[in-house]
Amino acid sequence: MFNVLGKRIKIIQLRQICLDETLNIFCEISCVRIVSKGLEIDLSAVIGVAGETVWTATETFFYRGNFGEPDTNAENTAFESIPEAKVIARWFLPGGNGFRFARISGDGNGIHYSKLYARFFGFERDFAQPFLILGNAINHLMDNGNINAISLDVAFKGQFYYKRNVTIKGVKTNGSHRFNIYSEGNDRPCVIGILNE
């Protein structure tokens, strides 16, 4: 799995899931697309409680390589630009969290906790798993701890190197947050997304 990149995730939470509820989880590969630089695979999950769907998620993974002619109908959904975005939050990303987060997330790739290993693959240094950053960002974006019905659509674009500042910029209109997350030293967003409450 070390040659696989998470490219995008879409999550819909239809209602809050209670701690004592028994969950039924169904996962499948829902789509495979040949794109210009590789292969995209969508892994979809549906979580239900007593026959009621309470959560759906689709994560798109990218495998680099030549798999043939690109599909002409391959989805390439772009997010609107947000030039008027304001800073929502900023925090320092300390080093040394990668291995601990790998134990929770299952993403144990050495690029997330070994500077030398990451440099071997052409990166500046080790960098955070995207979900570590995304989880913190959502805490800053959510209003009043609302954990009922929400949807999240995110594209992963770059690395969050340790020992740098992370900045969220965004705009909110009618309960919808369009946001970008930046890593210090990179003018382009490393994560772009929209959160609807």
mmCIF file with all atom_site columns, C-alpha atoms in Angstrom:
data_model
loop_
_atom_site.group_PDB
_atom_site.id
_atom_site.type_symbol
_atom_site.label_atom_id
_atom_site.label_alt_id
_atom_site.label_comp_id
_atom_site.label_asym_id
_atom_site.label_entity_id
_atom_site.label_seq_id
_atom_site.pdbx_PDB_ins_code
_atom_site.Cartn_x
_atom_site.Cartn_y
_atom_site.Cartn_z
_atom_site.occupancy
_atom_site.B_iso_or_equiv
_atom_site.pdbx_formal_charge
_atom_site.auth_seq_id
_atom_site.auth_comp_id
_atom_site.auth_asym_id
_atom_site.auth_atom_id
_atom_site.pdbx_PDB_model_num
ATOM 1   C CA . MET A 1 1   ? 0.000   0.000  0.000   1.00 0.00 ? 1   MET A CA 1
ATOM 2   C CA . PHE A 1 2   ? 3.026   2.326  0.163   1.00 0.00 ? 2   PHE A CA 1
ATOM 3   C CA . ASN A 1 3   ? 2.612   3.289  -3.515  1.00 0.00 ? 3   ASN A CA 1
ATOM 4   C CA . VAL A 1 4   ? -1.015  4.379  -3.036  1.00 0.00 ? 4   VAL A CA 1
ATOM 5   C CA . LEU A 1 5   ? -2.061  7.986  -2.473  1.00 0.00 ? 5   LEU A CA 1
ATOM 6   C CA . GLY A 1 6   ? -5.338  9.125  -0.966  1.00 0.00 ? 6   GLY A CA 1
ATOM 7   C CA . LYS A 1 7   ? -6.682  11.672 -3.441  1.00 0.00 ? 7   LYS A CA 1
ATOM 8   C CA . ARG A 1 8   ? -10.170 12.616 -2.293  1.00 0.00 ? 8   ARG A CA 1
ATOM 9   C CA . ILE A 1 9   ? -12.825 11.751 0.273   1.00 0.00 ? 9   ILE A CA 1
ATOM 10  C CA . LYS A 1 10  ? -16.547 12.467 0.385   1.00 0.00 ? 10  LYS A CA 1
ATOM 11  C CA . ILE A 1 11  ? -18.409 11.812 3.646   1.00 0.00 ? 11  ILE A CA 1
ATOM 12  C CA . ILE A 1 12  ? -22.071 12.257 4.501   1.00 0.00 ? 12  ILE A CA 1
ATOM 13  C CA . GLN A 1 13  ? -23.185 11.858 8.110   1.00 0.00 ? 13  GLN A CA 1
ATOM 14  C CA . LEU A 1 14  ? -26.979 11.679 8.129   1.00 0.00 ? 14  LEU A CA 1
ATOM 15  C CA . ARG A 1 15  ? -27.274 11.752 11.899  1.00 0.00 ? 15  ARG A CA 1
ATOM 16  C CA . GLN A 1 16  ? -25.192 11.381 15.035  1.00 0.00 ? 16  GLN A CA 1
ATOM 17  C CA . ILE A 1 17  ? -24.112 7.812  15.819  1.00 0.00 ? 17  ILE A CA 1
ATOM 18  C CA . CYS A 1 18  ? -24.597 6.870  19.477  1.00 0.00 ? 18  CYS A CA 1
ATOM 19  C CA . LEU A 1 19  ? -21.932 4.936  21.381  1.00 0.00 ? 19  LEU A CA 1
ATOM 20  C CA . ASP A 1 20  ? -24.253 2.034  22.250  1.00 0.00 ? 20  ASP A CA 1
ATOM 21  C CA . GLU A 1 21  ? -25.590 1.446  18.716  1.00 0.00 ? 21  GLU A CA 1
ATOM 22  C CA . THR A 1 22  ? -24.710 -1.711 16.789  1.00 0.00 ? 22  THR A CA 1
ATOM 23  C CA . LEU A 1 23  ? -23.305 -0.799 13.378  1.00 0.00 ? 23  LEU A CA 1
ATOM 24  C CA . ASN A 1 24  ? -23.572 -2.672 10.093  1.00 0.00 ? 24  ASN A CA 1
ATOM 25  C CA . ILE A 1 25  ? -20.746 -1.725 7.724   1.00 0.00 ? 25  ILE A CA 1
ATOM 26  C CA . PHE A 1 26  ? -20.682 -2.497 4.005   1.00 0.00 ? 26  PHE A CA 1
ATOM 27  C CA . CYS A 1 27  ? -17.600 -1.672 1.882   1.00 0.00 ? 27  CYS A CA 1
ATOM 28  C CA . GLU A 1 28  ? -16.973 -2.162 -1.809  1.00 0.00 ? 28  GLU A CA 1
ATOM 29  C CA . ILE A 1 29  ? -14.823 -0.964 -4.672  1.00 0.00 ? 29  ILE A CA 1
ATOM 30  C CA . SER A 1 30  ? -17.443 1.194  -6.348  1.00 0.00 ? 30  SER A CA 1
ATOM 31  C CA . CYS A 1 31  ? -15.514 2.543  -9.329  1.00 0.00 ? 31  CYS A CA 1
ATOM 32  C CA . VAL A 1 32  ? -12.207 2.087  -11.167 1.00 0.00 ? 32  VAL A CA 1
ATOM 33  C CA . ARG A 1 33  ? -10.986 4.767  -13.595 1.00 0.00 ? 33  ARG A CA 1
ATOM 34  C CA . ILE A 1 34  ? -7.912  4.947  -15.796 1.00 0.00 ? 34  ILE A CA 1
ATOM 35  C CA . VAL A 1 35  ? -6.603  8.518  -15.724 1.00 0.00 ? 35  VAL A CA 1
ATOM 36  C CA . SER A 1 36  ? -3.700  10.177 -17.546 1.00 0.00 ? 36  SER A CA 1
ATOM 37  C CA . LYS A 1 37  ? -1.036  9.370  -14.927 1.00 0.00 ? 37  LYS A CA 1
ATOM 38  C CA . GLY A 1 38  ? -2.416  6.209  -13.371 1.00 0.00 ? 38  GLY A CA 1
ATOM 39  C CA . LEU A 1 39  ? -5.437  4.497  -11.915 1.00 0.00 ? 39  LEU A CA 1
ATOM 40  C CA . GLU A 1 40  ? -8.097  5.797  -9.530  1.00 0.00 ? 40  GLU A CA 1
ATOM 41  C CA . ILE A 1 41  ? -10.095 3.442  -7.340  1.00 0.00 ? 41  ILE A CA 1
ATOM 42  C CA . ASP A 1 42  ? -13.121 4.497  -5.288  1.00 0.00 ? 42  ASP A CA 1
ATOM 43  C CA . LEU A 1 43  ? -13.669 2.592  -2.058  1.00 0.00 ? 43  LEU A CA 1
ATOM 44  C CA . SER A 1 44  ? -17.190 3.207  -0.762  1.00 0.00 ? 44  SER A CA 1
ATOM 45  C CA . ALA A 1 45  ? -18.597 2.455  2.676   1.00 0.00 ? 45  ALA A CA 1
ATOM 46  C CA . VAL A 1 46  ? -22.122 2.563  4.064   1.00 0.00 ? 46  VAL A CA 1
ATOM 47  C CA . ILE A 1 47  ? -22.776 2.406  7.801   1.00 0.00 ? 47  ILE A CA 1
ATOM 48  C CA . GLY A 1 48  ? -26.228 1.458  8.992   1.00 0.00 ? 48  GLY A CA 1
ATOM 49  C CA . VAL A 1 49  ? -28.055 1.088  12.295  1.00 0.00 ? 49  VAL A CA 1
ATOM 50  C CA . ALA A 1 50  ? -31.079 -1.260 12.343  1.00 0.00 ? 50  ALA A CA 1
ATOM 51  C CA . GLY A 1 51  ? -31.574 -0.853 8.586   1.00 0.00 ? 51  GLY A CA 1
ATOM 52  C CA . GLU A 1 52  ? -31.158 2.938  8.633   1.00 0.00 ? 52  GLU A CA 1
ATOM 53  C CA . THR A 1 53  ? -28.213 4.431  6.724   1.00 0.00 ? 53  THR A CA 1
ATOM 54  C CA . VAL A 1 54  ? -26.430 6.860  9.043   1.00 0.00 ? 54  VAL A CA 1
ATOM 55  C CA . TRP A 1 55  ? -23.105 7.430  7.242   1.00 0.00 ? 55  TRP A CA 1
ATOM 56  C CA . THR A 1 56  ? -21.704 7.091  3.731   1.00 0.00 ? 56  THR A CA 1
ATOM 57  C CA . ALA A 1 57  ? -18.162 7.661  2.543   1.00 0.00 ? 57  ALA A CA 1
ATOM 58  C CA . THR A 1 58  ? -16.236 7.321  -0.702  1.00 0.00 ? 58  THR A CA 1
ATOM 59  C CA . GLU A 1 59  ? -12.457 7.627  -0.706  1.00 0.00 ? 59  GLU A CA 1
ATOM 60  C CA . THR A 1 60  ? -10.553 7.855  -3.982  1.00 0.00 ? 60  THR A CA 1
ATOM 61  C CA . PHE A 1 61  ? -7.099  6.268  -4.102  1.00 0.00 ? 61  PHE A CA 1
ATOM 62  C CA . PHE A 1 62  ? -4.533  6.903  -6.842  1.00 0.00 ? 62  PHE A CA 1
ATOM 63  C CA . TYR A 1 63  ? -1.981  4.401  -8.178  1.00 0.00 ? 63  TYR A CA 1
ATOM 64  C CA . ARG A 1 64  ? 0.711   5.906  -10.408 1.00 0.00 ? 64  ARG A CA 1
ATOM 65  C CA . GLY A 1 65  ? 1.515   4.014  -13.605 1.00 0.00 ? 65  GLY A CA 1
ATOM 66  C CA . ASN A 1 66  ? 0.449   3.275  -17.164 1.00 0.00 ? 66  ASN A CA 1
ATOM 67  C CA . PHE A 1 67  ? -2.793  1.284  -17.179 1.00 0.00 ? 67  PHE A CA 1
ATOM 68  C CA . GLY A 1 68  ? -3.880  2.052  -20.736 1.00 0.00 ? 68  GLY A CA 1
ATOM 69  C CA . GLU A 1 69  ? -5.904  4.771  -22.392 1.00 0.00 ? 69  GLU A CA 1
ATOM 70  C CA . PRO A 1 70  ? -7.514  7.207  -19.934 1.00 0.00 ? 70  PRO A CA 1
ATOM 71  C CA . ASP A 1 71  ? -11.280 6.989  -19.523 1.00 0.00 ? 71  ASP A CA 1
ATOM 72  C CA . THR A 1 72  ? -12.939 9.842  -21.379 1.00 0.00 ? 72  THR A CA 1
ATOM 73  C CA . ASN A 1 73  ? -15.602 10.218 -18.693 1.00 0.00 ? 73  ASN A CA 1
ATOM 74  C CA . ALA A 1 74  ? -13.202 10.234 -15.723 1.00 0.00 ? 74  ALA A CA 1
ATOM 75  C CA . GLU A 1 75  ? -14.577 12.562 -13.055 1.00 0.00 ? 75  GLU A CA 1
ATOM 76  C CA . ASN A 1 76  ? -12.514 15.676 -12.428 1.00 0.00 ? 76  ASN A CA 1
ATOM 77  C CA . THR A 1 77  ? -14.635 17.770 -10.098 1.00 0.00 ? 77  THR A CA 1
ATOM 78  C CA . ALA A 1 78  ? -13.016 21.104 -9.354  1.00 0.00 ? 78  ALA A CA 1
ATOM 79  C CA . PHE A 1 79  ? -13.676 23.282 -6.329  1.00 0.00 ? 79  PHE A CA 1
ATOM 80  C CA . GLU A 1 80  ? -14.525 26.965 -6.732  1.00 0.00 ? 80  GLU A CA 1
ATOM 81  C CA . SER A 1 81  ? -11.621 29.286 -6.031  1.00 0.00 ? 81  SER A CA 1
ATOM 82  C CA . ILE A 1 82  ? -11.955 31.453 -2.926  1.00 0.00 ? 82  ILE A CA 1
ATOM 83  C CA . PRO A 1 83  ? -9.821  34.563 -3.452  1.00 0.00 ? 83  PRO A CA 1
ATOM 84  C CA . GLU A 1 84  ? -11.755 36.430 -0.715  1.00 0.00 ? 84  GLU A CA 1
ATOM 85  C CA . ALA A 1 85  ? -10.951 33.753 1.893   1.00 0.00 ? 85  ALA A CA 1
ATOM 86  C CA . LYS A 1 86  ? -10.067 34.873 5.407   1.00 0.00 ? 86  LYS A CA 1
ATOM 87  C CA . VAL A 1 87  ? -7.779  33.129 7.899   1.00 0.00 ? 87  VAL A CA 1
ATOM 88  C CA . ILE A 1 88  ? -9.914  30.916 10.147  1.00 0.00 ? 88  ILE A CA 1
ATOM 89  C CA . ALA A 1 89  ? -7.167  29.294 12.221  1.00 0.00 ? 89  ALA A CA 1
ATOM 90  C CA . ARG A 1 90  ? -3.419  28.799 12.377  1.00 0.00 ? 90  ARG A CA 1
ATOM 91  C CA . TRP A 1 91  ? -1.373  26.330 14.438  1.00 0.00 ? 91  TRP A CA 1
ATOM 92  C CA . PHE A 1 92  ? 2.130   24.902 14.614  1.00 0.00 ? 92  PHE A CA 1
ATOM 93  C CA . LEU A 1 93  ? 2.565   21.275 13.534  1.00 0.00 ? 93  LEU A CA 1
ATOM 94  C CA . PRO A 1 94  ? 5.193   19.750 15.836  1.00 0.00 ? 94  PRO A CA 1
ATOM 95  C CA . GLY A 1 95  ? 7.322   16.796 14.783  1.00 0.00 ? 95  GLY A CA 1
ATOM 96  C CA . GLY A 1 96  ? 7.174   13.365 16.345  1.00 0.00 ? 96  GLY A CA 1
ATOM 97  C CA . ASN A 1 97  ? 3.444   12.655 15.969  1.00 0.00 ? 97  ASN A CA 1
ATOM 98  C CA . GLY A 1 98  ? 3.586   10.499 12.846  1.00 0.00 ? 98  GLY A CA 1
ATOM 99  C CA . PHE A 1 99  ? 4.269   7.112  14.399  1.00 0.00 ? 99  PHE A CA 1
ATOM 100 C CA . ARG A 1 100 ? 1.653   7.575  17.136  1.00 0.00 ? 100 ARG A CA 1
ATOM 101 C CA . PHE A 1 101 ? -0.981  8.636  14.602  1.00 0.00 ? 101 PHE A CA 1
ATOM 102 C CA . ALA A 1 102 ? -0.001  5.697  12.359  1.00 0.00 ? 102 ALA A CA 1
ATOM 103 C CA . ARG A 1 103 ? -0.953  3.335  15.181  1.00 0.00 ? 103 ARG A CA 1
ATOM 104 C CA . ILE A 1 104 ? -4.440  4.875  15.235  1.00 0.00 ? 104 ILE A CA 1
ATOM 105 C CA . SER A 1 105 ? -4.982  5.410  11.497  1.00 0.00 ? 105 SER A CA 1
ATOM 106 C CA . GLY A 1 106 ? -3.230  2.336  10.107  1.00 0.00 ? 106 GLY A CA 1
ATOM 107 C CA . ASP A 1 107 ? -1.132  4.547  7.786   1.00 0.00 ? 107 ASP A CA 1
ATOM 108 C CA . GLY A 1 108 ? 2.305   3.323  8.849   1.00 0.00 ? 108 GLY A CA 1
ATOM 109 C CA . ASN A 1 109 ? 4.229   4.564  5.818   1.00 0.00 ? 109 ASN A CA 1
ATOM 110 C CA . GLY A 1 110 ? 7.681   5.716  6.953   1.00 0.00 ? 110 GLY A CA 1
ATOM 111 C CA . ILE A 1 111 ? 7.320   9.015  5.085   1.00 0.00 ? 111 ILE A CA 1
ATOM 112 C CA . HIS A 1 112 ? 5.094   10.113 7.983   1.00 0.00 ? 112 HIS A CA 1
ATOM 113 C CA . TYR A 1 113 ? 7.642   9.570  10.766  1.00 0.00 ? 113 TYR A CA 1
ATOM 114 C CA . SER A 1 114 ? 11.145  9.242  9.280   1.00 0.00 ? 114 SER A CA 1
ATOM 115 C CA . LYS A 1 115 ? 12.850  12.287 7.800   1.00 0.00 ? 115 LYS A CA 1
ATOM 116 C CA . LEU A 1 116 ? 15.495  10.140 6.055   1.00 0.00 ? 116 LEU A CA 1
ATOM 117 C CA . TYR A 1 117 ? 12.934  7.763  4.583   1.00 0.00 ? 117 TYR A CA 1
ATOM 118 C CA . ALA A 1 118 ? 10.837  10.659 3.264   1.00 0.00 ? 118 ALA A CA 1
ATOM 119 C CA . ARG A 1 119 ? 13.898  12.331 1.737   1.00 0.00 ? 119 ARG A CA 1
ATOM 120 C CA . PHE A 1 120 ? 14.778  9.044  0.001   1.00 0.00 ? 120 PHE A CA 1
ATOM 121 C CA . PHE A 1 121 ? 11.471  9.388  -1.885  1.00 0.00 ? 121 PHE A CA 1
ATOM 122 C CA . GLY A 1 122 ? 12.113  13.017 -2.848  1.00 0.00 ? 122 GLY A CA 1
ATOM 123 C CA . PHE A 1 123 ? 10.212  14.834 -0.102  1.00 0.00 ? 123 PHE A CA 1
ATOM 124 C CA . GLU A 1 124 ? 11.745  17.657 1.951   1.00 0.00 ? 124 GLU A CA 1
ATOM 125 C CA . ARG A 1 125 ? 11.231  15.706 5.179   1.00 0.00 ? 125 ARG A CA 1
ATOM 126 C CA . ASP A 1 126 ? 8.607   13.579 6.952   1.00 0.00 ? 126 ASP A CA 1
ATOM 127 C CA . PHE A 1 127 ? 5.079   14.930 6.838   1.00 0.00 ? 127 PHE A CA 1
ATOM 128 C CA . ALA A 1 128 ? 1.757   14.437 8.579   1.00 0.00 ? 128 ALA A CA 1
ATOM 129 C CA . GLN A 1 129 ? -0.951  12.043 7.504   1.00 0.00 ? 129 GLN A CA 1
ATOM 130 C CA . PRO A 1 130 ? -3.661  14.180 5.874   1.00 0.00 ? 130 PRO A CA 1
ATOM 131 C CA . PHE A 1 131 ? -6.369  12.965 8.265   1.00 0.00 ? 131 PHE A CA 1
ATOM 132 C CA . LEU A 1 132 ? -4.396  14.285 11.240  1.00 0.00 ? 132 LEU A CA 1
ATOM 133 C CA . ILE A 1 133 ? -4.607  17.775 9.729   1.00 0.00 ? 133 ILE A CA 1
ATOM 134 C CA . LEU A 1 134 ? -8.175  17.365 8.491   1.00 0.00 ? 134 LEU A CA 1
ATOM 135 C CA . GLY A 1 135 ? -9.452  16.315 11.912  1.00 0.00 ? 135 GLY A CA 1
ATOM 136 C CA . ASN A 1 136 ? -7.980  19.413 13.528  1.00 0.00 ? 136 ASN A CA 1
ATOM 137 C CA . ALA A 1 137 ? -9.309  21.631 10.740  1.00 0.00 ? 137 ALA A CA 1
ATOM 138 C CA . ILE A 1 138 ? -12.861 20.324 11.114  1.00 0.00 ? 138 ILE A CA 1
ATOM 139 C CA . ASN A 1 139 ? -12.778 21.253 14.805  1.00 0.00 ? 139 ASN A CA 1
ATOM 140 C CA . HIS A 1 140 ? -12.105 24.848 13.738  1.00 0.00 ? 140 HIS A CA 1
ATOM 141 C CA . LEU A 1 141 ? -14.793 24.815 11.033  1.00 0.00 ? 141 LEU A CA 1
ATOM 142 C CA . MET A 1 142 ? -17.712 23.255 12.940  1.00 0.00 ? 142 MET A CA 1
ATOM 143 C CA . ASP A 1 143 ? -20.196 25.609 14.607  1.00 0.00 ? 143 ASP A CA 1
ATOM 144 C CA . ASN A 1 144 ? -21.101 24.953 18.239  1.00 0.00 ? 144 ASN A CA 1
ATOM 145 C CA . GLY A 1 145 ? -19.906 21.354 18.111  1.00 0.00 ? 145 GLY A CA 1
ATOM 146 C CA . ASN A 1 146 ? -22.732 20.405 15.723  1.00 0.00 ? 146 ASN A CA 1
ATOM 147 C CA . ILE A 1 147 ? -22.336 16.680 15.116  1.00 0.00 ? 147 ILE A CA 1
ATOM 148 C CA . ASN A 1 148 ? -25.672 15.864 13.518  1.00 0.00 ? 148 ASN A CA 1
ATOM 149 C CA . ALA A 1 149 ? -26.154 15.938 9.740   1.00 0.00 ? 149 ALA A CA 1
ATOM 150 C CA . ILE A 1 150 ? -23.053 17.088 7.861   1.00 0.00 ? 150 ILE A CA 1
ATOM 151 C CA . SER A 1 151 ? -21.281 16.446 4.575   1.00 0.00 ? 151 SER A CA 1
ATOM 152 C CA . LEU A 1 152 ? -17.601 16.827 3.779   1.00 0.00 ? 152 LEU A CA 1
ATOM 153 C CA . ASP A 1 153 ? -15.909 16.775 0.368   1.00 0.00 ? 153 ASP A CA 1
ATOM 154 C CA . VAL A 1 154 ? -12.117 17.096 0.373   1.00 0.00 ? 154 VAL A CA 1
ATOM 155 C CA . ALA A 1 155 ? -9.281  16.791 -2.155  1.00 0.00 ? 155 ALA A CA 1
ATOM 156 C CA . PHE A 1 156 ? -5.719  16.132 -0.985  1.00 0.00 ? 156 PHE A CA 1
ATOM 157 C CA . LYS A 1 157 ? -3.149  18.132 -2.979  1.00 0.00 ? 157 LYS A CA 1
ATOM 158 C CA . GLY A 1 158 ? 0.124   18.367 -1.042  1.00 0.00 ? 158 GLY A CA 1
ATOM 159 C CA . GLN A 1 159 ? 2.158   17.585 2.050   1.00 0.00 ? 159 GLN A CA 1
ATOM 160 C CA . PHE A 1 160 ? 2.005   19.096 5.550   1.00 0.00 ? 160 PHE A CA 1
ATOM 161 C CA . TYR A 1 161 ? 5.620   19.042 6.653   1.00 0.00 ? 161 TYR A CA 1
ATOM 162 C CA . TYR A 1 162 ? 6.314   18.810 10.369  1.00 0.00 ? 162 TYR A CA 1
ATOM 163 C CA . LYS A 1 163 ? 7.691   21.793 12.295  1.00 0.00 ? 163 LYS A CA 1
ATOM 164 C CA . ARG A 1 164 ? 5.758   24.289 10.166  1.00 0.00 ? 164 ARG A CA 1
ATOM 165 C CA . ASN A 1 165 ? 2.628   26.353 10.596  1.00 0.00 ? 165 ASN A CA 1
ATOM 166 C CA . VAL A 1 166 ? -0.687  25.149 9.189   1.00 0.00 ? 166 VAL A CA 1
ATOM 167 C CA . THR A 1 167 ? -3.288  27.739 8.133   1.00 0.00 ? 167 THR A CA 1
ATOM 168 C CA . ILE A 1 168 ? -6.964  27.333 7.268   1.00 0.00 ? 168 ILE A CA 1
ATOM 169 C CA . LYS A 1 169 ? -8.503  29.966 5.008   1.00 0.00 ? 169 LYS A CA 1
ATOM 170 C CA . GLY A 1 170 ? -12.123 29.966 3.986   1.00 0.00 ? 170 GLY A CA 1
ATOM 171 C CA . VAL A 1 171 ? -15.498 31.565 3.522   1.00 0.00 ? 171 VAL A CA 1
ATOM 172 C CA . LYS A 1 172 ? -18.859 30.599 4.989   1.00 0.00 ? 172 LYS A CA 1
ATOM 173 C CA . THR A 1 173 ? -22.207 31.097 3.294   1.00 0.00 ? 173 THR A CA 1
ATOM 174 C CA . ASN A 1 174 ? -25.535 29.633 4.415   1.00 0.00 ? 174 ASN A CA 1
ATOM 175 C CA . GLY A 1 175 ? -24.043 26.884 6.600   1.00 0.00 ? 175 GLY A CA 1
ATOM 176 C CA . SER A 1 176 ? -21.468 25.871 4.001   1.00 0.00 ? 176 SER A CA 1
ATOM 177 C CA . HIS A 1 177 ? -17.722 26.289 4.569   1.00 0.00 ? 177 HIS A CA 1
ATOM 178 C CA . ARG A 1 178 ? -15.506 26.399 1.466   1.00 0.00 ? 178 ARG A CA 1
ATOM 179 C CA . PHE A 1 179 ? -11.948 26.103 2.796   1.00 0.00 ? 179 PHE A CA 1
ATOM 180 C CA . ASN A 1 180 ? -8.300  25.590 1.876   1.00 0.00 ? 180 ASN A CA 1
ATOM 181 C CA . ILE A 1 181 ? -5.588  24.343 4.229   1.00 0.00 ? 181 ILE A CA 1
ATOM 182 C CA . TYR A 1 182 ? -2.002  25.506 3.702   1.00 0.00 ? 182 TYR A CA 1
ATOM 183 C CA . SER A 1 183 ? 1.401   24.376 4.931   1.00 0.00 ? 183 SER A CA 1
ATOM 184 C CA . GLU A 1 184 ? 3.936   27.122 5.630   1.00 0.00 ? 184 GLU A CA 1
ATOM 185 C CA . GLY A 1 185 ? 6.268   27.601 2.668   1.00 0.00 ? 185 GLY A CA 1
ATOM 186 C CA . ASN A 1 186 ? 3.719   26.460 0.075   1.00 0.00 ? 186 ASN A CA 1
ATOM 187 C CA . ASP A 1 187 ? 1.509   29.111 -1.559  1.00 0.00 ? 187 ASP A CA 1
ATOM 188 C CA . ARG A 1 188 ? -0.832  26.464 -2.966  1.00 0.00 ? 188 ARG A CA 1
ATOM 189 C CA . PRO A 1 189 ? -3.352  24.695 -0.730  1.00 0.00 ? 189 PRO A CA 1
ATOM 190 C CA . CYS A 1 190 ? -2.477  21.178 0.412   1.00 0.00 ? 190 CYS A CA 1
ATOM 191 C CA . VAL A 1 191 ? -6.133  20.364 1.113   1.00 0.00 ? 191 VAL A CA 1
ATOM 192 C CA . ILE A 1 192 ? -9.189  21.931 -0.493  1.00 0.00 ? 192 ILE A CA 1
ATOM 193 C CA . GLY A 1 193 ? -12.720 21.196 0.558   1.00 0.00 ? 193 GLY A CA 1
ATOM 194 C CA . ILE A 1 194 ? -16.251 22.053 1.499   1.00 0.00 ? 194 ILE A CA 1
ATOM 195 C CA . LEU A 1 195 ? -18.072 21.292 4.750   1.00 0.00 ? 195 LEU A CA 1
ATOM 196 C CA . ASN A 1 196 ? -21.862 21.565 4.877   1.00 0.00 ? 196 ASN A CA 1
ATOM 197 C CA . GLU A 1 197 ? -23.755 21.586 8.167   1.00 0.00 ? 197 GLU A CA 1
#
